[in-house]
Amino acid sequence: MYRGQAARLETLAFRVASPTSSWPLLCAAGAKPGPAVIDWWSRRARSVECVTPANPVPCFKIYTREREREREREREMGSEEETVESREWVLSSYIPQGVPTSDHLKIRTVRIDVGVDSIPDSHVAVQILFISVDPYLRAMMTGQEDGLYLNQFQLNQALRTFGVGRIISSKDANYKNGDLVSNPFFPVANYCVIGSVFLHKIDIKDGISLLDYLSVLGVPGFTAWVGMQVVGDPKPEENVFISAAAGAVGMFASQLAKLKGCRVVGSTGTDEKVKLLKDEFGYDDAFNYKKETDFDAALKK
Ligand SMILES: NC(=O)c1ccc[n+]([C@@H]2O[C@H](COP(=O)([O-])OP(=O)(O)OC[C@H]3O[C@@H](n4cnc5c(N)ncnc54)[C@H](OP(=O)(O)O)[C@@H]3O)[C@@H](O)[C@H]2O)c1
């Protein structure tokens, strides 16, 4: 087994904090370590595990014999899992046009080290509970930077999106296990280790449901707020027209406009949604753009 491991180790470049540490160490593929380092590891390594096959370069965990024994002791004592299995969606090729399919989006399983001793400072390990699937994500899969949206997703890396999760280990004094957090750049995955810089702590005592953090307090709500407050900024009694009125953004935009004292008209694609707009979302009027022939008249109603 050592011989096999040594052969694999030759292809690794070491990011070894302390070569005498008995803890698992992360190594990234790329440059070759010197013969002395290979020899050192080939005598000590028990097993090598690929943690992130291509993210952006493969990362491997090396278990020393001492660490293997520690893990066995921990398992016997029933201590918490240090690694978790996570399934993540990755973009395997860009999609300039059309509908994304399983040819472009793949699911893969990785093991992630979530033990508190192996995550970096100012990072936390998170179990991701909910993610938000928003239209802007599609624009990040085209492979074409258009200057309008966020950067394109990187190929063979997990998609990233707004989400809510629970902290399962922490290297940041501001967060502890069990804390609920939202974050705009969670991977579309079960688990992750992530920097705490963009985390927002959720206090369940506020009485806001976790899903509301992804809708009215998430990207759709933020988009509606920017459109209505920052860009449009309508004044009381002005007329506001909202297309895609029953969509995630439209339904919040209309309510923000109503709060500003505006008269709000929406358009949507079915009669059922027209009724919804008027009866539930608080629109003053609405019409079905697929049936309407005179848009000027509809807006003047
Ligand atoms: N959601 C976000 O977080 C977010 C963020 C930034 C930007 N945006 C942008 O905001 C817009 C709305 O997003 P959304 O999240 O509200 O979308 P959504 O919930 O998916 O709703 C989109 C709605 O647009 C309507 N629609 C489709 N084709 C149409 C057409 N040809 N003409 C008029 N309406 C059409 C459809 O409803 P009908 O039945 O009424 O046709 C559809 O339900 C999109 O352009 C999106 O890229 C959204």
CSV table of C-alpha atoms and ligand atoms in Angstrom, one decimal:
chain,number,residue,atom,x,y,z
A,1,MET,CA,0.0,0.0,0.0
A,2,TYR,CA,2.8,2.4,0.8
A,3,ARG,CA,4.4,1.9,-2.6
A,4,GLY,CA,1.0,2.8,-4.3
A,5,GLN,CA,0.6,5.8,-2.1
A,6,ALA,CA,4.1,7.0,-2.7
A,7,ALA,CA,3.5,6.9,-6.5
A,8,ARG,CA,0.5,9.1,-6.1
A,9,LEU,CA,2.2,11.4,-3.7
A,10,GLU,CA,4.8,12.2,-6.4
A,11,THR,CA,2.2,14.2,-8.3
A,12,LEU,CA,1.3,16.3,-5.3
A,13,ALA,CA,2.5,19.7,-4.3
A,14,PHE,CA,2.4,20.1,-0.5
A,15,ARG,CA,0.7,22.8,1.4
A,16,VAL,CA,1.9,21.4,4.7
A,17,ALA,CA,1.7,23.7,7.7
A,18,SER,CA,3.7,21.4,9.9
A,19,PRO,CA,5.3,18.2,8.5
A,20,THR,CA,5.3,16.7,12.0
A,21,SER,CA,1.5,17.2,12.5
A,22,SER,CA,-0.5,14.0,12.8
A,23,TRP,CA,-3.6,15.7,11.4
A,24,PRO,CA,-4.9,15.3,7.9
A,25,LEU,CA,-3.1,17.7,5.6
A,26,LEU,CA,-4.4,19.2,2.4
A,27,CYS,CA,-2.2,18.9,-0.7
A,28,ALA,CA,-2.9,20.4,-4.1
A,29,ALA,CA,-1.8,19.0,-7.4
A,30,GLY,CA,0.7,20.9,-9.4
A,31,ALA,CA,4.4,21.2,-8.6
A,32,LYS,CA,6.3,18.2,-7.4
A,33,PRO,CA,7.7,18.0,-3.9
A,34,GLY,CA,11.3,17.2,-3.4
A,35,PRO,CA,12.4,13.5,-2.9
A,36,ALA,CA,13.0,14.0,0.9
A,37,VAL,CA,9.4,15.1,1.3
A,38,ILE,CA,8.0,12.2,-0.7
A,39,ASP,CA,10.1,9.8,1.3
A,40,TRP,CA,8.9,11.3,4.5
A,41,TRP,CA,5.3,11.0,3.5
A,42,SER,CA,5.6,7.6,1.9
A,43,ARG,CA,6.8,6.2,5.2
A,44,ARG,CA,4.0,7.8,7.1
A,45,ALA,CA,0.9,8.1,4.9
A,46,ARG,CA,-1.7,5.4,5.4
A,47,SER,CA,-4.2,6.6,2.9
A,48,VAL,CA,-4.9,9.4,0.5
A,49,GLU,CA,-8.4,10.7,-0.2
A,50,CYS,CA,-9.4,13.0,-3.0
A,51,VAL,CA,-11.5,15.7,-1.4
A,52,THR,CA,-12.4,18.0,-4.3
A,53,PRO,CA,-11.6,16.4,-7.6
A,54,ALA,CA,-11.2,19.7,-9.5
A,55,ASN,CA,-11.8,22.7,-7.4
A,56,PRO,CA,-9.9,24.3,-9.1
A,57,VAL,CA,-7.1,21.7,-8.7
A,58,PRO,CA,-7.7,18.4,-7.0
A,59,CYS,CA,-7.2,18.5,-3.2
A,60,PHE,CA,-6.2,15.4,-1.3
A,61,LYS,CA,-6.3,14.5,2.3
A,62,ILE,CA,-3.4,12.5,3.6
A,63,TYR,CA,-4.0,10.4,6.7
A,64,THR,CA,-0.9,9.6,8.7
A,65,ARG,CA,-0.7,6.4,10.6
A,66,GLU,CA,-1.0,8.3,13.9
A,67,ARG,CA,-4.1,10.1,12.6
A,68,GLU,CA,-5.7,6.9,11.4
A,69,ARG,CA,-5.3,5.5,14.9
A,70,GLU,CA,-6.8,8.6,16.4
A,71,ARG,CA,-9.8,8.3,14.0
A,72,GLU,CA,-10.3,4.7,15.0
A,73,ARG,CA,-10.3,5.7,18.7
A,74,GLU,CA,-12.8,8.5,17.9
A,75,ARG,CA,-15.0,6.2,16.0
A,76,GLU,CA,-15.0,3.7,18.9
A,77,MET,CA,-15.9,6.5,21.3
A,78,GLY,CA,-18.7,7.6,19.0
A,79,SER,CA,-17.3,11.1,18.4
A,80,GLU,CA,-18.6,13.4,15.7
A,81,GLU,CA,-17.8,12.7,12.1
A,82,GLU,CA,-14.9,14.8,10.8
A,83,THR,CA,-15.7,14.3,7.2
A,84,VAL,CA,-19.1,14.4,5.5
A,85,GLU,CA,-20.3,13.3,2.2
A,86,SER,CA,-21.7,16.1,0.1
A,87,ARG,CA,-23.4,16.0,-3.3
A,88,GLU,CA,-22.9,19.1,-5.4
A,89,TRP,CA,-24.1,20.3,-8.8
A,90,VAL,CA,-21.3,21.3,-11.1
A,91,LEU,CA,-21.3,23.0,-14.5
A,92,SER,CA,-19.5,20.7,-16.9
A,93,SER,CA,-19.9,22.9,-20.0
A,94,TYR,CA,-21.2,26.4,-20.8
A,95,ILE,CA,-24.6,26.8,-22.4
A,96,PRO,CA,-24.7,29.9,-24.6
A,97,GLN,CA,-28.3,29.2,-25.7
A,98,GLY,CA,-31.2,27.0,-24.9
A,99,VAL,CA,-32.3,25.1,-21.8
A,100,PRO,CA,-29.6,23.6,-19.6
A,101,THR,CA,-29.7,19.8,-19.4
A,102,SER,CA,-27.9,16.9,-17.7
A,103,ASP,CA,-25.3,17.3,-20.5
A,104,HIS,CA,-24.3,20.6,-18.9
A,105,LEU,CA,-25.1,20.1,-15.2
A,106,LYS,CA,-23.7,17.1,-13.4
A,107,ILE,CA,-24.0,16.0,-9.8
A,108,ARG,CA,-20.9,14.6,-8.1
A,109,THR,CA,-20.2,13.3,-4.6
A,110,VAL,CA,-17.2,14.6,-2.6
A,111,ARG,CA,-16.0,14.2,1.0
A,112,ILE,CA,-15.5,17.4,2.9
A,113,ASP,CA,-13.4,17.8,6.0
A,114,VAL,CA,-15.5,19.6,8.5
A,115,GLY,CA,-13.5,19.0,11.7
A,116,VAL,CA,-12.8,22.2,13.5
A,117,ASP,CA,-9.1,21.5,13.5
A,118,SER,CA,-8.9,21.2,9.7
A,119,ILE,CA,-10.9,24.3,8.6
A,120,PRO,CA,-9.1,27.6,8.1
A,121,ASP,CA,-9.3,30.5,10.4
A,122,SER,CA,-12.3,32.8,9.8
A,123,HIS,CA,-14.1,29.9,8.1
A,124,VAL,CA,-17.1,27.8,9.1
A,125,ALA,CA,-18.5,24.4,8.0
A,126,VAL,CA,-22.1,24.6,7.0
A,127,GLN,CA,-24.9,22.1,6.3
A,128,ILE,CA,-26.8,23.9,3.6
A,129,LEU,CA,-30.6,23.6,4.2
A,130,PHE,CA,-32.2,25.7,1.4
A,131,ILE,CA,-31.0,27.3,-1.8
A,132,SER,CA,-32.6,29.9,-4.0
A,133,VAL,CA,-32.9,29.1,-7.7
A,134,ASP,CA,-33.1,32.4,-9.5
A,135,PRO,CA,-33.1,33.4,-13.2
A,136,TYR,CA,-29.8,35.3,-12.8
A,137,LEU,CA,-28.0,32.0,-12.4
A,138,ARG,CA,-28.8,31.1,-16.0
A,139,ALA,CA,-26.9,34.2,-17.1
A,140,MET,CA,-23.8,32.9,-15.3
A,141,MET,CA,-23.8,29.7,-17.4
A,142,THR,CA,-23.4,31.2,-20.9
A,143,GLY,CA,-19.6,31.4,-20.8
A,144,GLN,CA,-19.9,35.0,-22.1
A,145,GLU,CA,-19.1,37.9,-19.8
A,146,ASP,CA,-21.6,40.5,-20.7
A,147,GLY,CA,-20.8,43.0,-17.9
A,148,LEU,CA,-24.4,42.8,-16.6
A,149,TYR,CA,-24.3,40.0,-14.1
A,150,LEU,CA,-21.9,38.4,-11.8
A,151,ASN,CA,-18.9,36.5,-13.2
A,152,GLN,CA,-19.5,33.3,-15.1
A,153,PHE,CA,-19.4,30.1,-13.1
A,154,GLN,CA,-16.2,28.2,-13.4
A,155,LEU,CA,-16.4,24.9,-15.2
A,156,ASN,CA,-16.2,21.7,-13.0
A,157,GLN,CA,-16.9,23.7,-9.9
A,158,ALA,CA,-20.1,23.8,-7.8
A,159,LEU,CA,-22.7,26.3,-8.9
A,160,ARG,CA,-23.1,29.1,-6.3
A,161,THR,CA,-26.2,30.7,-5.1
A,162,PHE,CA,-28.0,32.4,-2.2
A,163,GLY,CA,-28.9,30.0,0.6
A,164,VAL,CA,-29.6,29.3,4.2
A,165,GLY,CA,-27.6,26.8,6.3
A,166,ARG,CA,-26.7,25.6,9.8
A,167,ILE,CA,-23.2,25.9,11.1
A,168,ILE,CA,-21.7,22.5,12.1
A,169,SER,CA,-18.2,23.7,13.0
A,170,SER,CA,-16.6,27.1,13.3
A,171,LYS,CA,-13.2,28.8,13.3
A,172,ASP,CA,-14.8,32.2,13.8
A,173,ALA,CA,-15.6,33.5,17.3
A,174,ASN,CA,-18.8,35.2,16.0
A,175,TYR,CA,-20.4,31.9,15.0
A,176,LYS,CA,-21.0,28.7,16.9
A,177,ASN,CA,-22.4,25.3,16.1
A,178,GLY,CA,-26.1,25.4,15.4
A,179,ASP,CA,-26.2,29.0,14.3
A,180,LEU,CA,-28.4,29.6,11.2
A,181,VAL,CA,-26.9,31.8,8.5
A,182,SER,CA,-27.7,33.1,5.0
A,183,ASN,CA,-25.0,33.6,2.4
A,184,PRO,CA,-25.1,34.8,-1.2
A,185,PHE,CA,-22.5,32.4,-2.4
A,186,PHE,CA,-23.2,28.9,-1.0
A,187,PRO,CA,-22.4,26.1,-3.3
A,188,VAL,CA,-25.4,24.1,-4.6
A,189,ALA,CA,-24.4,21.3,-2.3
A,190,ASN,CA,-25.2,19.6,1.0
A,191,TYR,CA,-22.2,20.9,2.9
A,192,CYS,CA,-19.4,23.3,2.5
A,193,VAL,CA,-16.5,25.0,4.3
A,194,ILE,CA,-16.7,28.7,3.6
A,195,GLY,CA,-15.2,32.0,4.7
A,196,SER,CA,-17.4,33.9,7.2
A,197,VAL,CA,-17.1,37.3,5.5
A,198,PHE,CA,-20.4,37.2,3.7
A,199,LEU,CA,-22.4,35.3,6.3
A,200,HIS,CA,-25.5,36.9,7.8
A,201,LYS,CA,-26.7,35.4,11.1
A,202,ILE,CA,-30.4,34.5,11.3
A,203,ASP,CA,-32.1,34.9,14.6
A,204,ILE,CA,-35.1,32.6,14.7
A,205,LYS,CA,-36.5,34.7,17.5
A,206,ASP,CA,-37.3,37.3,14.8
A,207,GLY,CA,-40.1,35.0,13.8
A,208,ILE,CA,-39.2,35.1,10.1
A,209,SER,CA,-39.4,31.8,8.3
A,210,LEU,CA,-36.1,30.5,6.8
A,211,LEU,CA,-37.7,30.5,3.3
A,212,ASP,CA,-38.5,34.2,3.6
A,213,TYR,CA,-34.8,34.8,3.8
A,214,LEU,CA,-34.6,33.4,0.2
A,215,SER,CA,-37.6,35.3,-1.2
A,216,VAL,CA,-38.6,38.7,0.2
A,217,LEU,CA,-35.3,39.0,2.1
A,218,GLY,CA,-33.3,37.2,-0.6
A,219,VAL,CA,-32.3,38.1,-4.2
A,220,PRO,CA,-35.9,38.5,-5.6
A,221,GLY,CA,-36.8,40.9,-2.7
A,222,PHE,CA,-33.5,42.8,-3.1
A,223,THR,CA,-34.0,43.1,-6.9
A,224,ALA,CA,-37.5,44.4,-6.4
A,225,TRP,CA,-36.2,46.9,-3.8
A,226,VAL,CA,-33.4,48.2,-6.0
A,227,GLY,CA,-35.8,48.6,-8.9
A,228,MET,CA,-38.5,50.3,-7.0
A,229,GLN,CA,-36.5,52.3,-4.4
A,230,VAL,CA,-33.1,53.0,-6.0
A,231,VAL,CA,-33.8,53.1,-9.7
A,232,GLY,CA,-37.5,53.9,-10.3
A,233,ASP,CA,-38.2,55.7,-7.0
A,234,PRO,CA,-41.9,56.5,-7.9
A,235,LYS,CA,-43.7,59.2,-5.9
A,236,PRO,CA,-47.1,58.8,-4.2
A,237,GLU,CA,-50.0,58.7,-6.6
A,238,GLU,CA,-47.8,58.0,-9.6
A,239,ASN,CA,-48.7,55.1,-11.9
A,240,VAL,CA,-46.4,52.1,-11.8
A,241,PHE,CA,-46.5,49.3,-14.4
A,242,ILE,CA,-44.9,45.9,-13.7
A,243,SER,CA,-44.4,43.2,-16.3
A,244,ALA,CA,-43.8,39.6,-15.2
A,245,ALA,CA,-46.0,40.8,-12.4
A,246,ALA,CA,-46.8,37.4,-10.8
A,247,GLY,CA,-43.1,36.4,-10.8
A,248,ALA,CA,-40.8,36.3,-7.8
A,249,VAL,CA,-39.6,39.9,-8.3
A,250,GLY,CA,-42.8,41.4,-9.7
A,251,MET,CA,-44.9,40.4,-6.7
A,252,PHE,CA,-42.6,42.2,-4.3
A,253,ALA,CA,-42.1,45.2,-6.6
A,254,SER,CA,-45.8,45.8,-6.7
A,255,GLN,CA,-46.1,45.7,-2.9
A,256,LEU,CA,-43.2,48.1,-2.5
A,257,ALA,CA,-44.9,50.5,-5.0
A,258,LYS,CA,-48.1,50.2,-3.0
A,259,LEU,CA,-46.3,51.1,0.2
A,260,LYS,CA,-45.1,54.2,-1.6
A,261,GLY,CA,-48.7,55.2,-2.3
A,262,CYS,CA,-48.6,54.4,-6.1
A,263,ARG,CA,-51.3,53.0,-8.4
A,264,VAL,CA,-49.9,49.7,-9.6
A,265,VAL,CA,-50.9,47.8,-12.8
A,266,GLY,CA,-49.4,44.4,-13.7
A,267,SER,CA,-49.3,42.2,-16.7
A,268,THR,CA,-49.1,38.4,-16.7
A,269,GLY,CA,-49.7,35.4,-18.9
A,270,THR,CA,-52.8,33.7,-17.6
A,271,ASP,CA,-56.2,34.7,-16.3
A,272,GLU,CA,-55.6,32.7,-13.2
A,273,LYS,CA,-52.6,34.9,-12.4
A,274,VAL,CA,-54.5,38.1,-13.3
A,275,LYS,CA,-56.9,37.1,-10.5
A,276,LEU,CA,-54.1,36.4,-8.2
A,277,LEU,CA,-52.5,39.8,-8.8
A,278,LYS,CA,-55.7,41.6,-8.0
A,279,ASP,CA,-57.1,39.4,-5.2
A,280,GLU,CA,-53.9,38.5,-3.3
A,281,PHE,CA,-50.9,40.6,-4.4
A,282,GLY,CA,-52.6,44.0,-4.0
A,283,TYR,CA,-52.4,45.2,-7.6
A,284,ASP,CA,-54.9,47.9,-8.5
A,285,ASP,CA,-55.4,46.4,-11.9
A,286,ALA,CA,-53.9,43.7,-14.1
A,287,PHE,CA,-54.3,42.2,-17.5
A,288,ASN,CA,-53.3,39.1,-19.5
A,289,TYR,CA,-50.8,40.2,-22.0
A,290,LYS,CA,-51.4,37.1,-24.2
A,291,LYS,CA,-55.1,38.2,-24.7
A,292,GLU,CA,-54.8,41.9,-24.6
A,293,THR,CA,-54.7,43.6,-28.0
A,294,ASP,CA,-54.5,47.2,-27.0
A,295,PHE,CA,-51.8,47.7,-24.4
A,296,ASP,CA,-52.3,51.5,-24.2
A,297,ALA,CA,-56.0,51.0,-23.4
A,298,ALA,CA,-55.2,48.3,-20.8
A,299,LEU,CA,-52.7,50.7,-19.1
A,300,LYS,CA,-55.2,53.5,-19.0
A,301,LYS,CA,-57.9,51.5,-17.4
B,1,LIG,N1,-35.3,36.5,-9.2
B,1,LIG,C1,-34.2,37.2,-9.0
B,1,LIG,O1,-33.6,37.1,-7.9
B,1,LIG,C2,-33.7,38.1,-10.0
B,1,LIG,C3,-32.6,38.8,-9.8
B,1,LIG,C4,-32.1,39.7,-10.8
B,1,LIG,C5,-32.8,39.9,-11.9
B,1,LIG,N2,-34.0,39.2,-12.1
B,1,LIG,C6,-34.7,39.4,-13.4
B,1,LIG,O2,-36.0,39.8,-13.1
B,1,LIG,C7,-36.9,39.3,-14.1
B,1,LIG,C8,-38.0,38.5,-13.4
B,1,LIG,O3,-37.5,37.5,-12.6
B,1,LIG,P1,-38.3,36.6,-11.6
B,1,LIG,O4,-37.4,36.0,-10.7
B,1,LIG,O5,-39.5,37.4,-11.1
B,1,LIG,O6,-38.8,35.5,-12.6
B,1,LIG,P2,-39.9,34.4,-12.4
B,1,LIG,O7,-40.5,34.3,-11.0
B,1,LIG,O8,-39.3,33.2,-13.0
B,1,LIG,O9,-41.1,34.9,-13.3
B,1,LIG,C9,-40.9,35.1,-14.7
B,1,LIG,C10,-42.2,35.3,-15.3
B,1,LIG,O10,-42.0,36.1,-16.5
B,1,LIG,C11,-43.1,35.9,-17.3
B,1,LIG,N3,-42.7,35.8,-18.7
B,1,LIG,C12,-42.1,34.8,-19.3
B,1,LIG,N4,-42.0,35.1,-20.6
B,1,LIG,C13,-42.5,36.4,-20.8
B,1,LIG,C14,-42.6,37.2,-21.9
B,1,LIG,N5,-42.2,36.9,-23.1
B,1,LIG,N6,-43.2,38.4,-21.7
B,1,LIG,C15,-43.6,38.8,-20.5
B,1,LIG,N7,-43.5,38.0,-19.4
B,1,LIG,C16,-43.0,36.8,-19.5
B,1,LIG,C17,-43.7,34.5,-16.9
B,1,LIG,O11,-45.0,34.8,-16.3
B,1,LIG,P3,-46.3,35.1,-17.2
B,1,LIG,O12,-47.2,34.0,-17.0
B,1,LIG,O13,-46.8,36.3,-16.6
B,1,LIG,O14,-45.8,35.3,-18.6
B,1,LIG,C18,-42.8,34.1,-15.7
B,1,LIG,O15,-43.5,33.4,-14.7
B,1,LIG,C19,-36.1,38.4,-15.0
B,1,LIG,O16,-35.7,39.2,-16.1
B,1,LIG,C20,-34.8,38.1,-14.1
B,1,LIG,O17,-33.7,37.8,-14.9
B,1,LIG,C21,-34.4,38.3,-11.2
